[in-house]
JSON list of C-alpha atoms in Angstrom, two decimals:
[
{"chain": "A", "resi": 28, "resn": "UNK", "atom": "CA", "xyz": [31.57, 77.82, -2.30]},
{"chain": "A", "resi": 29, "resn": "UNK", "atom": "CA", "xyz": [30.47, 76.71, 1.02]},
{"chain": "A", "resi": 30, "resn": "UNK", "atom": "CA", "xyz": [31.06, 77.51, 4.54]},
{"chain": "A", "resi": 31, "resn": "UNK", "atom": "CA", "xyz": [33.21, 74.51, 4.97]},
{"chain": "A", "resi": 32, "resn": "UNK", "atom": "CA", "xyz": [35.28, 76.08, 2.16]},
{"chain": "A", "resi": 33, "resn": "UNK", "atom": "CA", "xyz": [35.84, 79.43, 4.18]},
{"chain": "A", "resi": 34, "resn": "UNK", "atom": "CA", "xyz": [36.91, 77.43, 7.27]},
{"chain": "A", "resi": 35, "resn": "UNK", "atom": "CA", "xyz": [39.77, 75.76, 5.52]},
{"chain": "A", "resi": 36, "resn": "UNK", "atom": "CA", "xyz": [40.66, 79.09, 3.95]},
{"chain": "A", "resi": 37, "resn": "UNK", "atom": "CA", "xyz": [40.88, 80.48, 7.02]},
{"chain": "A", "resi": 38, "resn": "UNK", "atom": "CA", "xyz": [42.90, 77.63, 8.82]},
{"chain": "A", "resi": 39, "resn": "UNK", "atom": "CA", "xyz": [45.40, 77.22, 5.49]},
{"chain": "A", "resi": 40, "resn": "UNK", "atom": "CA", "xyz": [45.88, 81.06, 5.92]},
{"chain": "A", "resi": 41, "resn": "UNK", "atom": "CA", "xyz": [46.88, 81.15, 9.59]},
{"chain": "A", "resi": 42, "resn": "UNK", "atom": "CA", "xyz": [49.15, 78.11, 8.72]},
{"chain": "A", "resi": 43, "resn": "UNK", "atom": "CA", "xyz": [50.69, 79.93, 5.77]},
{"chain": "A", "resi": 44, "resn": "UNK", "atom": "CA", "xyz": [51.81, 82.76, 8.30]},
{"chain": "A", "resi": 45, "resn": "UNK", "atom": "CA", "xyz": [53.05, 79.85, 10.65]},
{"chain": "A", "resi": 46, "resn": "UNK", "atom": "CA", "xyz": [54.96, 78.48, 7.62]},
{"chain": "A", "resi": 47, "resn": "UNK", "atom": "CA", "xyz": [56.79, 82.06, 7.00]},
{"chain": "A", "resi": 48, "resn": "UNK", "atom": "CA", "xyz": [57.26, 82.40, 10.76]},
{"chain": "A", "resi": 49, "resn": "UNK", "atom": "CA", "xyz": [59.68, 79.27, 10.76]},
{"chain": "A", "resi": 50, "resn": "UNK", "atom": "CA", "xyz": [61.00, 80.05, 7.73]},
{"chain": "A", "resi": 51, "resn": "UNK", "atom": "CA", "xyz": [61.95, 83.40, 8.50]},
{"chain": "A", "resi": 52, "resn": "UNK", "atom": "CA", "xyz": [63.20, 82.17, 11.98]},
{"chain": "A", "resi": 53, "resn": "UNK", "atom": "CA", "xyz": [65.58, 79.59, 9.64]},
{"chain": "A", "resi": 54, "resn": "UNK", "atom": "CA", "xyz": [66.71, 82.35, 8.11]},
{"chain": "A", "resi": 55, "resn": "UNK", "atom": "CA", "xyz": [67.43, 84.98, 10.84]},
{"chain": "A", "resi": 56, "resn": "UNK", "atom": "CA", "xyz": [69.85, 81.64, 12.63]},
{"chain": "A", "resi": 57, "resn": "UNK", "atom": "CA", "xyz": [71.91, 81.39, 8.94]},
{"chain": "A", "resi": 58, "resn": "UNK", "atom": "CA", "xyz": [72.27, 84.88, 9.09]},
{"chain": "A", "resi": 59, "resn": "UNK", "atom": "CA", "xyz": [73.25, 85.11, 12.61]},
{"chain": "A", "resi": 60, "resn": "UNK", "atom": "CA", "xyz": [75.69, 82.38, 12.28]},
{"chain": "A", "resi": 61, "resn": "UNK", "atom": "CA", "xyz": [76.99, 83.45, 8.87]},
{"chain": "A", "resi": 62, "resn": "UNK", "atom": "CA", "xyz": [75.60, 80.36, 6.76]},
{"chain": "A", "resi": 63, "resn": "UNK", "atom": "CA", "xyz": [74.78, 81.33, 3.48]},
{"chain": "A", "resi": 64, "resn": "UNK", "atom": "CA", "xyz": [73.93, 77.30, 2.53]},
{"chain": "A", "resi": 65, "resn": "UNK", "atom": "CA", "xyz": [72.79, 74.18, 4.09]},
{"chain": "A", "resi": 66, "resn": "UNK", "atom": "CA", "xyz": [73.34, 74.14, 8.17]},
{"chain": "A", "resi": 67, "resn": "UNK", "atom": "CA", "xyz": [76.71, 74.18, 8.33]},
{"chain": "A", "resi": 68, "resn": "UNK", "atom": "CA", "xyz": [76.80, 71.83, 11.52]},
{"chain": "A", "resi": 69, "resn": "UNK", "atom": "CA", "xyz": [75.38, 74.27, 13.69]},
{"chain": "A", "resi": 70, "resn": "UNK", "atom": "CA", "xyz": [73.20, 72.75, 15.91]},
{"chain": "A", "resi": 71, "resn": "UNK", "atom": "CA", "xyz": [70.90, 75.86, 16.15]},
{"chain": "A", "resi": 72, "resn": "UNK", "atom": "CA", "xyz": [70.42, 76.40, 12.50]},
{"chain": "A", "resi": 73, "resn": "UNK", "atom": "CA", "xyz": [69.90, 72.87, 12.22]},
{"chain": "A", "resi": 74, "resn": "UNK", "atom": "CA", "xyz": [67.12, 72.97, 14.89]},
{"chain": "A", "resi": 75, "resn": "UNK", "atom": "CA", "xyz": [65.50, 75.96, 12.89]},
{"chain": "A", "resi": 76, "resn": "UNK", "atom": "CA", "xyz": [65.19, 74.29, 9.36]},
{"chain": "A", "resi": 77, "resn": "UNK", "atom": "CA", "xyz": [64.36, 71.27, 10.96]},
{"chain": "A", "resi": 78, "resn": "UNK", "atom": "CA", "xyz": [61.14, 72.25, 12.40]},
{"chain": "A", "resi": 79, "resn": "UNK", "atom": "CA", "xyz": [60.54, 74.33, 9.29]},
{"chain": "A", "resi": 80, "resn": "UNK", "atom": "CA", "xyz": [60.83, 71.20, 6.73]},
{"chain": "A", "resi": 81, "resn": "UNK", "atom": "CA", "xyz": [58.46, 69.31, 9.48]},
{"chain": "A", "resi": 82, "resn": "UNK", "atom": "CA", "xyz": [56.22, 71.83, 8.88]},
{"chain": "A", "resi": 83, "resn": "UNK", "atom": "CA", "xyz": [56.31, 71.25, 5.04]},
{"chain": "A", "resi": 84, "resn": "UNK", "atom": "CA", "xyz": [56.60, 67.58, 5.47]},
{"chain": "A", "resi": 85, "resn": "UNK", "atom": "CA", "xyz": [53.39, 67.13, 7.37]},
{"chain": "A", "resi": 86, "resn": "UNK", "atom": "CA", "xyz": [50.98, 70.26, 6.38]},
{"chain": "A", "resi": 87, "resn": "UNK", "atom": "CA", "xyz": [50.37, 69.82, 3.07]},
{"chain": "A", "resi": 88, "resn": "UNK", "atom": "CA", "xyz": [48.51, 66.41, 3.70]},
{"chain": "A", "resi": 89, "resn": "UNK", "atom": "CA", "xyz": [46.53, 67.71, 6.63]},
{"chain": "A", "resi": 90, "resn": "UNK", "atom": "CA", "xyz": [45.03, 70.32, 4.39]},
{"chain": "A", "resi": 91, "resn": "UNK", "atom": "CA", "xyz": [44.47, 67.67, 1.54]},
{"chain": "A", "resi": 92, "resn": "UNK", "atom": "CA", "xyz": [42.60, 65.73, 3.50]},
{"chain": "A", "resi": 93, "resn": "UNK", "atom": "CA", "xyz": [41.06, 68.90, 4.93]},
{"chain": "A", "resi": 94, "resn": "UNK", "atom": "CA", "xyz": [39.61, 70.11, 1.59]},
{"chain": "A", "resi": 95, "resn": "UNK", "atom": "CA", "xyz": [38.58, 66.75, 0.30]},
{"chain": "A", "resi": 96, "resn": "UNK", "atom": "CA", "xyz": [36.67, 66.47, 2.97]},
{"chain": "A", "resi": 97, "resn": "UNK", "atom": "CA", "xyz": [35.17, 69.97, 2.44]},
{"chain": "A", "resi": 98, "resn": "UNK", "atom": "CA", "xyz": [34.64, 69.29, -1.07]},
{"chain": "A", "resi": 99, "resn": "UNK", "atom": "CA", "xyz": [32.50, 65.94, -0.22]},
{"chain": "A", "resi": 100, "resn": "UNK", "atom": "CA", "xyz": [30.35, 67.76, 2.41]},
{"chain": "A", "resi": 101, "resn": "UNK", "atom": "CA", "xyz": [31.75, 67.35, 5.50]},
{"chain": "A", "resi": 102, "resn": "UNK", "atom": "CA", "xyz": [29.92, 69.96, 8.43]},
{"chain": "A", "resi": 103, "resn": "UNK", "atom": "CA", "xyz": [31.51, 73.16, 8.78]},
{"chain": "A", "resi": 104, "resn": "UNK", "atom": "CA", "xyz": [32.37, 72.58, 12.38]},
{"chain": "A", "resi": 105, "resn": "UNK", "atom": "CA", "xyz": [34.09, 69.79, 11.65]},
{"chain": "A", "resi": 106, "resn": "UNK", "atom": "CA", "xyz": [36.55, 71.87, 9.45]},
{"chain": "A", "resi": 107, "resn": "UNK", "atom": "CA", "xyz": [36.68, 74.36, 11.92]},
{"chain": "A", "resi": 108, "resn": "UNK", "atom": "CA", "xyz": [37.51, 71.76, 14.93]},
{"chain": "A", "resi": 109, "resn": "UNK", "atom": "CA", "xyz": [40.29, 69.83, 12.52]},
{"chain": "A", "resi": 110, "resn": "UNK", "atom": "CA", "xyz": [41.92, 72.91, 11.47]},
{"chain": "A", "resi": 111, "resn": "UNK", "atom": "CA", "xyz": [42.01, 74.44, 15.25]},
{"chain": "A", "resi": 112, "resn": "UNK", "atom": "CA", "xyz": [43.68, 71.54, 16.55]},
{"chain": "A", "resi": 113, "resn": "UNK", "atom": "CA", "xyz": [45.94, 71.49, 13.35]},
{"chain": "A", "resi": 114, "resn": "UNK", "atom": "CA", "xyz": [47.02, 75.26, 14.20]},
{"chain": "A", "resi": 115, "resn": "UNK", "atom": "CA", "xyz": [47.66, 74.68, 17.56]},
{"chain": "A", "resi": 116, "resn": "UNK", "atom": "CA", "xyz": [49.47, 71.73, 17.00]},
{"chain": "A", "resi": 117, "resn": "UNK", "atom": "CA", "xyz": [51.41, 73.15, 14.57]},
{"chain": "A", "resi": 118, "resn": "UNK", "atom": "CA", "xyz": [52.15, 76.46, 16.65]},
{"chain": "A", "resi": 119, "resn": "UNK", "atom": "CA", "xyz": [53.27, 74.38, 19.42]},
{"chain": "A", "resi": 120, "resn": "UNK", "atom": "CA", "xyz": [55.37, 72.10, 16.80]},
{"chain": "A", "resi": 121, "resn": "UNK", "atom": "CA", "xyz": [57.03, 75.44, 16.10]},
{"chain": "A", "resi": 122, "resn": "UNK", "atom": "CA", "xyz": [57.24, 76.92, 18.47]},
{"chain": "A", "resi": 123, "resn": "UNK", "atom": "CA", "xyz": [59.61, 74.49, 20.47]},
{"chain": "A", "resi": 124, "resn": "UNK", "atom": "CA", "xyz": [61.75, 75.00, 17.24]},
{"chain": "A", "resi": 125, "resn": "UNK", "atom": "CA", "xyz": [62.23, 78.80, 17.21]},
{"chain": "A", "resi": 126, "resn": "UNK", "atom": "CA", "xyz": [63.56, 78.45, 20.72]},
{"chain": "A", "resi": 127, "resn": "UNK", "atom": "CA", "xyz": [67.20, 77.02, 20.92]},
{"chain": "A", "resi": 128, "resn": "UNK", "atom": "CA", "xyz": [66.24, 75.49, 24.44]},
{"chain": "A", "resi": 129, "resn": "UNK", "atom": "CA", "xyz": [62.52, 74.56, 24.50]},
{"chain": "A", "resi": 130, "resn": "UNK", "atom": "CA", "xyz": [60.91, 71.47, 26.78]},
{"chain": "A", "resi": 131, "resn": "UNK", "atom": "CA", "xyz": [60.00, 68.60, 25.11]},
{"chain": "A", "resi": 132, "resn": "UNK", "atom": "CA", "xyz": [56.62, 68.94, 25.56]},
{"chain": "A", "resi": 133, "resn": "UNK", "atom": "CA", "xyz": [55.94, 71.35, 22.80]},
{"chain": "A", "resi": 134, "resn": "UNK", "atom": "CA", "xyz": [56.99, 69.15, 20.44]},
{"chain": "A", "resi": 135, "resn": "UNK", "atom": "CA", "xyz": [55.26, 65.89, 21.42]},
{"chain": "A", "resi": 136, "resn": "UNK", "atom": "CA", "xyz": [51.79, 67.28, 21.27]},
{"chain": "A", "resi": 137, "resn": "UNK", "atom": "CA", "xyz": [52.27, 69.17, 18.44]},
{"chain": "A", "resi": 138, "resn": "UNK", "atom": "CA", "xyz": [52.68, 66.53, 16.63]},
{"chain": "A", "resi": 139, "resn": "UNK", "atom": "CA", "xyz": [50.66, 64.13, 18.30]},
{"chain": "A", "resi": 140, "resn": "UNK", "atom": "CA", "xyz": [47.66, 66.80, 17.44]},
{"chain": "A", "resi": 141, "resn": "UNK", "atom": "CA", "xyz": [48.72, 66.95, 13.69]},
{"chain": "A", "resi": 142, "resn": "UNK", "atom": "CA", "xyz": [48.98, 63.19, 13.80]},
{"chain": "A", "resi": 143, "resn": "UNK", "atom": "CA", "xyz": [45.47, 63.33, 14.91]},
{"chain": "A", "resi": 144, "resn": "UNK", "atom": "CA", "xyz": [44.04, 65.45, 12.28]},
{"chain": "A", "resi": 145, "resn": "UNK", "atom": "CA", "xyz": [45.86, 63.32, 9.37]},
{"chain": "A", "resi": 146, "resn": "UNK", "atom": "CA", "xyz": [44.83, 59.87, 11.17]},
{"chain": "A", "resi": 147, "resn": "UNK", "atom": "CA", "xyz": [41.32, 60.79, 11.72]},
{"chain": "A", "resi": 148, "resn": "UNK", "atom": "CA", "xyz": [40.85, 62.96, 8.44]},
{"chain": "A", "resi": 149, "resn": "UNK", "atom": "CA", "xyz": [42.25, 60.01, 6.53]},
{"chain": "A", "resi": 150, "resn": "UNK", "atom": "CA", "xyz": [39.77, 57.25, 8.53]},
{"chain": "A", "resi": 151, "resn": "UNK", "atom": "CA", "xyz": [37.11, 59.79, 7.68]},
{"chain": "A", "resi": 152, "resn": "UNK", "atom": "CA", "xyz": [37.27, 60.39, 4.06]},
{"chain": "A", "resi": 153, "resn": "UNK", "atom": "CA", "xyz": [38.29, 56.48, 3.63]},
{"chain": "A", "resi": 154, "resn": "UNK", "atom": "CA", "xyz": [34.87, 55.78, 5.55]},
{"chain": "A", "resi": 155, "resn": "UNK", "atom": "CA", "xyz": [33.06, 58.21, 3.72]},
{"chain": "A", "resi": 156, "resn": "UNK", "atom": "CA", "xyz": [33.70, 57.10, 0.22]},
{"chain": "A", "resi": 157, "resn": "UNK", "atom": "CA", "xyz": [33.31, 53.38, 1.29]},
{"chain": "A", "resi": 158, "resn": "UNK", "atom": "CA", "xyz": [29.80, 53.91, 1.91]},
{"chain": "A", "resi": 159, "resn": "UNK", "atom": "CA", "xyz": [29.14, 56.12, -1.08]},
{"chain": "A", "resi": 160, "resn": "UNK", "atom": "CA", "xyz": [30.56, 53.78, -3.55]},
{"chain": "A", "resi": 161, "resn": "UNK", "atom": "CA", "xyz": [28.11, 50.29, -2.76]}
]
């Protein structure tokens, strides 16, 4: 295993507690508002599994490209720098939807950082291979 390995296990473990924290905030708002299924219509429990299933929709392809890239060599730091702007992006993501009235803000660069990490991650390991297979 190498130390690029460890990095992502540490970054896909912080996100995993990230993932529960919005999930359990989903769940807290169904309770609260007495909705066993779905939403409902309420515009708060909406909120809440809304930024939970962004969480799901955009994750799991971040850390793809996050541990191919570990597994064809990529420098440790560069893990480490990926999945630290990935946290943070996704923390901030989050964060704006645990809060029923949150600025804007939160959720523009969180996304604009995981954006970053895909676009960049995917550029990488697309220029990568290209000049290992000729």
């Amino acid at each position: 295993m190498t130390p690029a390995f460890y990095a992502l296990a540490l970054y896909t473990g912080i996100l995993g507690l990230i993932w529960m924290w919005l999930g359990n905030n989903a769940g807290r708002k169904r309770i609260r508002e007495k909705i066993s299924i779905g939403d409902g219509g309420n515009p708060h429990v909406i909120r809440a599994m809304r930024g939970h299933a962004n969480f799901v929709e955009t994750v799991p392809m971040a850390l793809i490209i996050l541990m191919v890239a570990a597994a064809i060599g990529t420098p440790v730091f560069v893990i480490h720098i990926a999945g630290t702007i990935l946290v943070i992006g996704r923390f901030l993501h989050g964060y704006h939807f645990v809060q029923d009235d949150a600025p804007g803000w939160q959720r523009m660069y969180g996304m604009i950082m995981t954006v970053l990490v895909i676009v960049l991650g995917s550029l990488g390991l697309i220029g990568h291979s290209l000049t290992q297979m000729f």
